[in-house]
Amino acid sequence: MKQISTKPAILSRGEFEAIFRSVSNWGRWGAEDERGTLNYITPQHIRDAAALVRSGQSVTLSQPLNMVAGPDNPRPSVHHMVKMYDLPLSPRGEPQFVGDFLGTEIHGDSRTHVDALCHVAYKGQIYNGQPTSIVTSQGAIRQDITAYVNGIVGRGVLLDLPRLYGVKWLEPGHAVTTDELERAEKAQGVQLREGDIFLFRTGHHRRRLELGPWDNSYEGQGQAGLHPSTMRLLHERSVAAFFPDGDGETVPSNVEGVAYPIHAIQIAAMGMACADSLQFEDLLNVCAQQGRWEFMVVACPLFIPRGTGSPFNPVAIL
Amino acid sequence: MKQISTKPAILSRGEFEAIFRSVSNWGRWGAEDERGTLNYITPQHIRDAAALVRSGQSVTLSQPLNMVAGPDNPRPSVHHMVKMYDLPLSPRGEPQFVGDFLGTEIHGDSRTHVDALCHVAYKGQIYNGQPTSIVTSQGAIRQDITAYVNGIVGRGVLLDLPRLYGVKWLEPGHAVTTDELERAEKAQGVQLREGDIFLFRTGHHRRRLELGPWDNSYEGQGQAGLHPSTMRLLHERSVAAFFPDGDGETVPSNVEGVAYPIHAIQIAAMGMACADSLQFEDLLNVCAQQGRWEFMVVACPLFIPRGTGSPFNPVAIL
Amino acid sequence: MKQISTKPAILSRGEFEAIFRSVSNWGRWGAEDERGTLNYITPQHIRDAAALVRSGQSVTLSQPLNMVAGPDNPRPSVHHMVKMYDLPLSPRGEPQFVGDFLGTEIHGDSRTHVDALCHVAYKGQIYNGQPTSIVTSQGAIRQDITAYVNGIVGRGVLLDLPRLYGVKWLEPGHAVTTDELERAEKAQGVQLREGDIFLFRTGHHRRRLELGPWDNSYEGQGQAGLHPSTMRLLHERSVAAFFPDGDGETVPSNVEGVAYPIHAIQIAAMGMACADSLQFEDLLNVCAQQGRWEFMVVACPLFIPRGTGSPFNPVAIL
Amino acid sequence: MKQISTKPAILSRGEFEAIFRSVSNWGRWGAEDERGTLNYITPQHIRDAAALVRSGQSVTLSQPLNMVAGPDNPRPSVHHMVKMYDLPLSPRGEPQFVGDFLGTEIHGDSRTHVDALCHVAYKGQIYNGQPTSIVTSQGAIRQDITAYVNGIVGRGVLLDLPRLYGVKWLEPGHAVTTDELERAEKAQGVQLREGDIFLFRTGHHRRRLELGPWDNSYEGQGQAGLHPSTMRLLHERSVAAFFPDGDGETVPSNVEGVAYPIHAIQIAAMGMACADSLQFEDLLNVCAQQGRWEFMVVACPLFIPRGTGSPFNPVAIL
């Protein structure tokens, strides 16, 4: 594969916090707000998104539930059969039924999910200045995933960074800059704007499919993601939601003393609806065929009261 | 509440099987087909559904995940916190994260979910004549929920039976007939047609909210649902999916020796995408305000390989 | 059944706290102690217990794991098969294996288990004056169940209160007093002494078997148990462990403003190894046959690091 | 470490089946028997075992529950807090309680557990000639773990093979022969006899502690264990139970076309109570100090109706 040289600027904690403050949406939609940047999405945006449905196709953006332990999945999901076709017929007669059980942690790499705003705290504060005490052993009493229960519905825009460079994926450590995002926009002829659901592709999932899962943490090989300076762009453009194929973070990070700066800013400062570990391999083909990178997205977390997130299966409808 | 007299015909097993055969779609879309009546939904149907998005609103059709044991929920779902804000800061620094675990049976009353076609067998046969041996202790090796992974997307039509009678809900045992469905269509000015997602409201969920959960099985009070003769109507109209607020079954059933005849016919004979335990309370208000009973529906099961169904959160977009 | 009149004294909070202080073992075995009253059991006690093995019989004191939701079991345990004999033979050849999964809350009525000392706090303090912060979202970092990992082994003494009155069980609300315990000792010809494992039978489990499970909480019918004044006796006698058929608590309690005073004193003040929800129905027969109420007991919690207790299966060996 | 040369004989399938038949206990204790070799343990054996309690010490033989995925633990156990000290005080007042949840597969390497007789089938047959259909999706309807619910109690004898060679552990692939067992007996001055619980130490757990977990399957490095020919010795000696530190199997096996021959013979042919993944590191020290290799063992599986085994915590009492 081509070598891309990238020397991302390392930010001091002060520089990081300056970004944090400058893009913060605390108080913007009221002290009680729990929807954060989803407030950008107006009914008009939803109508416009629906108008993008032209070919009548829908495409999953989810990975299959990962039930195999590995370097990026230390606590795998479980799927158990609870009833099979081996039982005697009910005295009531036919039919027969089977059933199963699903057990899964909600967060975690290689598990397609969406975060609630309570999921992240920076310096002891959650989005909108809420204290960490809103998360109890009985779940989150505010800022839980039910804030998104009517779905995340809007225009999706896919920026495919590997395409910009003609590579299959960005290598671990690559921190995508504002300049690169804007070049990707230009190359693809599309632009992020108010209320958009931003699908950010580093090729994380493609790399995983081809090379196998890897330890993408600080202890391992790391991963490609965004540079914290891009947060200003997302803020200016009033992006509503962020759907990456990894989790958006560059590992190791580009901020001294801050390990996952993208989550801190997106979720705790901006109140952005952020997902994790999507896959765009199917969508990519459809987009290429149709020569367009915008479409309707519908993404519905499960209705989990007090949940800090949810597994989900977002779809692009084109 | 008003008393509605209903004396549904009791069918013999022979009559039931005549219906089963007459509406069967086995072989219709090929011996390998796993999508059943979703085959009715063409790209044009999806475009038409998107064109119904006029007010730019989306509304959940899901109940909250039910974590309280009760007469219709003997094995409640569990939600556990796995990480809280009480841990020492990582040596890498901020931010902090919390996470949780979800454990749930997929099927079961009072749990919003969708069935895979492998979920039901009649006389040892699954949709398309598949044997019950396709369901193993490792899950379903065919006809699993991944057949729907790109989502169930189309025009939703809500028929609200209590509205027809001016009541809050149909009482347990009420078996809705073809005549009643057609009268509801007429009263609401809407008609089920090819590729539709049929939202069927008996008021089951409303009754549950007002009177509390009840034992809706044969051992208990039973429930309102469809009469098996309505299957012919759904077949003629080429309905693609069935989304009821209960599970569509009348209990006790109207067939001698067949306990859950609706599941048998819809899933095993027709290969219909069937959901369970939705709620239409929010949607009802929006429909009433807008004076229409059709809308776009997007319903995406989780991507559970070998799953016999999935919890999900369908939305209506209007 | 016979009527037993019992008018247990109601204690003020002050009287309760006087008992709490007078039986407290905080500091007795050092500031770091995590074994509490198990310290009473010396090697000599274990030898003496082994010497009680005369007939060579062992008897379980455990109820079967309760997988049925009910008024005293709102979150039932689950048992799932994970592998069955329906899979193709391994390419390596025979044999074939099956396996299963167990999911269970550790505490809870009608679930035989033992509590770790971290399980209870009174006024924000755990046994030995430990703060509640030793219990984190990652489990207990001190006073966890691993303190008992070498087993609770010693002389068991069964006091059978229903026998004293010639009844099948004590009715809910009955608070057993010191006088009643001493009368039971006399009637059975046995006496609690240093290092003993005290098996306390109210007939809770027998009542459950005959009448079915009931709501034994404050919202329901309550249950028979100990009166808090008996704590002085257990302290004087240097009892090492407490194994009741209910959980030892009288509901409603006999202390104003303290809901579960027995747990508070036994566990938080005395540091006593306390179990819950045992059954003595099999043991009772053997004891009656042999005309003795003392025997060896071996009770081994699972080795659960950071656990606040454990399901277990104690046995009496006679 | 010393090199031990061992060239274990490879058996043909015919030779293996000859052993299988010659040690089979099918029918020996009746067609309905579910206790297998535990029938060897008489009350006298239990009395004799209790008489071995001389120093009044009890020692766990369990590993800590393994919650970390690894090459020998692909589906780790989970331990979740379900209630913590962060909740508001009950209106009833003090005390406060915490609780947790345990989820675990029962079988699996590096997880201390005991197998029920239903766990293994050879050529479609379970111990005593039972068909595999006794294991259903609702668990085992015969030969389940409740057969052992009164505990496995008897004389334990530890044979420490590494001690024989002056090494820390036997290397993977080492198949211990009858000759080696007898030499170990002689060297340790102890002999397996009727009704014994045989603790078999290869040093598996010690190796794991020092080198870390490894893939002990056919795909990986394998492991040390017994040679199938030793089954005749265990049969002649009327051994009641088998408690190894690995699982007793040599990997790769010493039988053509049979992958886990020890399980096949011990469990399916002999009906032996077999455990898995114990640790003897603590016991070893006590035995060395006391200069004896026999002691009382008490091992109590949880009371899991229909379970194919159970996690447990066996103890040696000396």
Short mmCIF file of N, CA and C in Angstrom, two decimals, chain C residues 6-60:
data_model
loop_
_atom_site.label_atom_id
_atom_site.label_comp_id
_atom_site.label_asym_id
_atom_site.label_seq_id
_atom_site.Cartn_x
_atom_site.Cartn_y
_atom_site.Cartn_z
N THR C 6 -47.05 -14.47 70.32
CA THR C 6 -45.72 -13.89 70.48
C THR C 6 -45.86 -12.38 70.34
N LYS C 7 -45.47 -11.69 71.38
CA LYS C 7 -45.53 -10.21 71.32
C LYS C 7 -44.12 -9.68 71.51
N PRO C 8 -43.34 -9.71 70.44
CA PRO C 8 -41.94 -9.32 70.58
C PRO C 8 -41.83 -7.84 70.93
N ALA C 9 -40.87 -7.54 71.80
CA ALA C 9 -40.62 -6.14 72.17
C ALA C 9 -40.14 -5.36 70.95
N ILE C 10 -40.66 -4.16 70.80
CA ILE C 10 -40.17 -3.27 69.75
C ILE C 10 -39.07 -2.40 70.35
N LEU C 11 -37.91 -2.43 69.70
CA LEU C 11 -36.78 -1.67 70.20
C LEU C 11 -36.73 -0.29 69.56
N SER C 12 -36.29 0.67 70.31
CA SER C 12 -36.01 1.99 69.73
C SER C 12 -34.68 1.89 68.99
N ARG C 13 -34.44 2.90 68.16
CA ARG C 13 -33.16 2.93 67.45
C ARG C 13 -32.00 2.97 68.44
N GLY C 14 -32.20 3.67 69.53
CA GLY C 14 -31.15 3.76 70.55
C GLY C 14 -30.85 2.39 71.15
N GLU C 15 -31.91 1.65 71.47
CA GLU C 15 -31.69 0.31 72.03
C GLU C 15 -30.99 -0.59 71.01
N PHE C 16 -31.41 -0.45 69.77
CA PHE C 16 -30.77 -1.24 68.71
C PHE C 16 -29.27 -0.92 68.64
N GLU C 17 -28.96 0.36 68.67
CA GLU C 17 -27.55 0.74 68.53
C GLU C 17 -26.73 0.33 69.74
N ALA C 18 -27.38 0.26 70.89
CA ALA C 18 -26.67 -0.24 72.08
C ALA C 18 -26.27 -1.71 71.87
N ILE C 19 -27.20 -2.49 71.29
CA ILE C 19 -26.84 -3.88 70.98
C ILE C 19 -25.71 -3.91 69.96
N PHE C 20 -25.89 -3.11 68.91
CA PHE C 20 -24.88 -3.06 67.84
C PHE C 20 -23.49 -2.86 68.44
N ARG C 21 -23.37 -1.86 69.32
CA ARG C 21 -22.06 -1.56 69.91
C ARG C 21 -21.59 -2.67 70.83
N SER C 22 -22.51 -3.24 71.58
CA SER C 22 -22.07 -4.21 72.59
C SER C 22 -21.59 -5.52 71.98
N VAL C 23 -22.03 -5.82 70.77
CA VAL C 23 -21.60 -7.08 70.14
C VAL C 23 -20.59 -6.85 69.02
N SER C 24 -20.21 -5.59 68.81
CA SER C 24 -19.31 -5.27 67.71
C SER C 24 -17.95 -5.93 67.88
N ASN C 25 -17.44 -6.46 66.79
CA ASN C 25 -16.10 -7.05 66.80
C ASN C 25 -15.08 -6.19 66.05
N TRP C 26 -15.45 -4.93 65.81
CA TRP C 26 -14.52 -4.08 65.07
C TRP C 26 -13.20 -3.99 65.81
N GLY C 27 -12.14 -4.24 65.11
CA GLY C 27 -10.80 -4.13 65.69
C GLY C 27 -10.36 -5.38 66.46
N ARG C 28 -11.30 -6.24 66.79
CA ARG C 28 -10.98 -7.40 67.64
C ARG C 28 -9.88 -8.29 67.07
N TRP C 29 -9.95 -8.49 65.74
CA TRP C 29 -8.93 -9.33 65.11
C TRP C 29 -8.00 -8.51 64.20
N GLY C 30 -7.86 -7.26 64.54
CA GLY C 30 -6.95 -6.40 63.79
C GLY C 30 -7.70 -5.54 62.78
N ALA C 31 -7.08 -4.44 62.41
CA ALA C 31 -7.72 -3.47 61.54
C ALA C 31 -7.90 -4.01 60.12
N GLU C 32 -7.10 -5.00 59.75
CA GLU C 32 -7.16 -5.52 58.39
C GLU C 32 -8.03 -6.77 58.29
N ASP C 33 -8.60 -7.20 59.41
CA ASP C 33 -9.31 -8.49 59.42
C ASP C 33 -10.47 -8.52 58.43
N GLU C 34 -10.61 -9.62 57.73
CA GLU C 34 -11.72 -9.80 56.79
C GLU C 34 -12.47 -11.10 57.07
N ARG C 35 -12.08 -11.82 58.12
CA ARG C 35 -12.71 -13.12 58.38
C ARG C 35 -13.73 -13.06 59.52
N GLY C 36 -13.72 -11.99 60.27
CA GLY C 36 -14.73 -11.80 61.30
C GLY C 36 -14.86 -13.00 62.22
N THR C 37 -16.10 -13.41 62.47
CA THR C 37 -16.33 -14.47 63.46
C THR C 37 -15.80 -15.83 63.02
N LEU C 38 -15.38 -15.97 61.77
CA LEU C 38 -14.72 -17.24 61.40
C LEU C 38 -13.42 -17.41 62.17
N ASN C 39 -12.91 -16.28 62.70
CA ASN C 39 -11.72 -16.38 63.55
C ASN C 39 -11.96 -17.23 64.80
N TYR C 40 -13.24 -17.37 65.17
CA TYR C 40 -13.52 -18.22 66.34
C TYR C 40 -13.18 -19.69 66.08
N ILE C 41 -13.21 -20.08 64.81
CA ILE C 41 -12.99 -21.49 64.50
C ILE C 41 -11.51 -21.82 64.53
N THR C 42 -11.11 -22.61 65.47
CA THR C 42 -9.71 -23.03 65.60
C THR C 42 -9.53 -24.39 64.93
N PRO C 43 -8.30 -24.77 64.66
CA PRO C 43 -8.05 -26.13 64.16
C PRO C 43 -8.71 -27.19 65.05
N GLN C 44 -8.69 -26.96 66.35
CA GLN C 44 -9.32 -27.92 67.25
C GLN C 44 -10.82 -28.05 66.95
N HIS C 45 -11.47 -26.93 66.68
CA HIS C 45 -12.89 -27.00 66.33
C HIS C 45 -13.12 -27.84 65.07
N ILE C 46 -12.21 -27.71 64.13
CA ILE C 46 -12.36 -28.47 62.88
C ILE C 46 -12.14 -29.96 63.14
N ARG C 47 -11.14 -30.27 63.94
CA ARG C 47 -10.92 -31.68 64.32
C ARG C 47 -12.15 -32.23 65.03
N ASP C 48 -12.67 -31.45 65.98
CA ASP C 48 -13.84 -31.90 66.73
C ASP C 48 -15.05 -32.09 65.80
N ALA C 49 -15.17 -31.20 64.86
CA ALA C 49 -16.29 -31.33 63.91
C ALA C 49 -16.16 -32.62 63.11
N ALA C 50 -14.94 -32.90 62.66
CA ALA C 50 -14.72 -34.12 61.88
C ALA C 50 -15.04 -35.36 62.72
N ALA C 51 -14.81 -35.25 64.02
CA ALA C 51 -15.07 -36.39 64.89
C ALA C 51 -16.57 -36.67 65.02
N LEU C 52 -17.39 -35.74 64.58
CA LEU C 52 -18.85 -35.95 64.61
C LEU C 52 -19.34 -36.80 63.45
N VAL C 53 -18.44 -37.11 62.53
CA VAL C 53 -18.85 -37.93 61.38
C VAL C 53 -18.91 -39.39 61.84
N ARG C 54 -20.11 -39.85 62.09
CA ARG C 54 -20.25 -41.21 62.65
C ARG C 54 -20.98 -42.17 61.72
N SER C 55 -22.00 -41.65 61.04
CA SER C 55 -22.76 -42.57 60.18
C SER C 55 -22.27 -42.53 58.74
N GLY C 56 -21.41 -41.56 58.43
CA GLY C 56 -20.87 -41.50 57.08
C GLY C 56 -21.87 -41.06 56.02
N GLN C 57 -22.72 -40.11 56.42
CA GLN C 57 -23.72 -39.60 55.48
C GLN C 57 -23.47 -38.13 55.23
N SER C 58 -23.67 -37.67 54.00
CA SER C 58 -23.64 -36.22 53.79
C SER C 58 -24.96 -35.78 53.19
N VAL C 59 -25.40 -34.60 53.58
CA VAL C 59 -26.74 -34.12 53.23
C VAL C 59 -26.65 -32.67 52.76
N THR C 60 -27.23 -32.38 51.63
CA THR C 60 -27.22 -31.01 51.13
C THR C 60 -28.13 -30.12 51.96
#
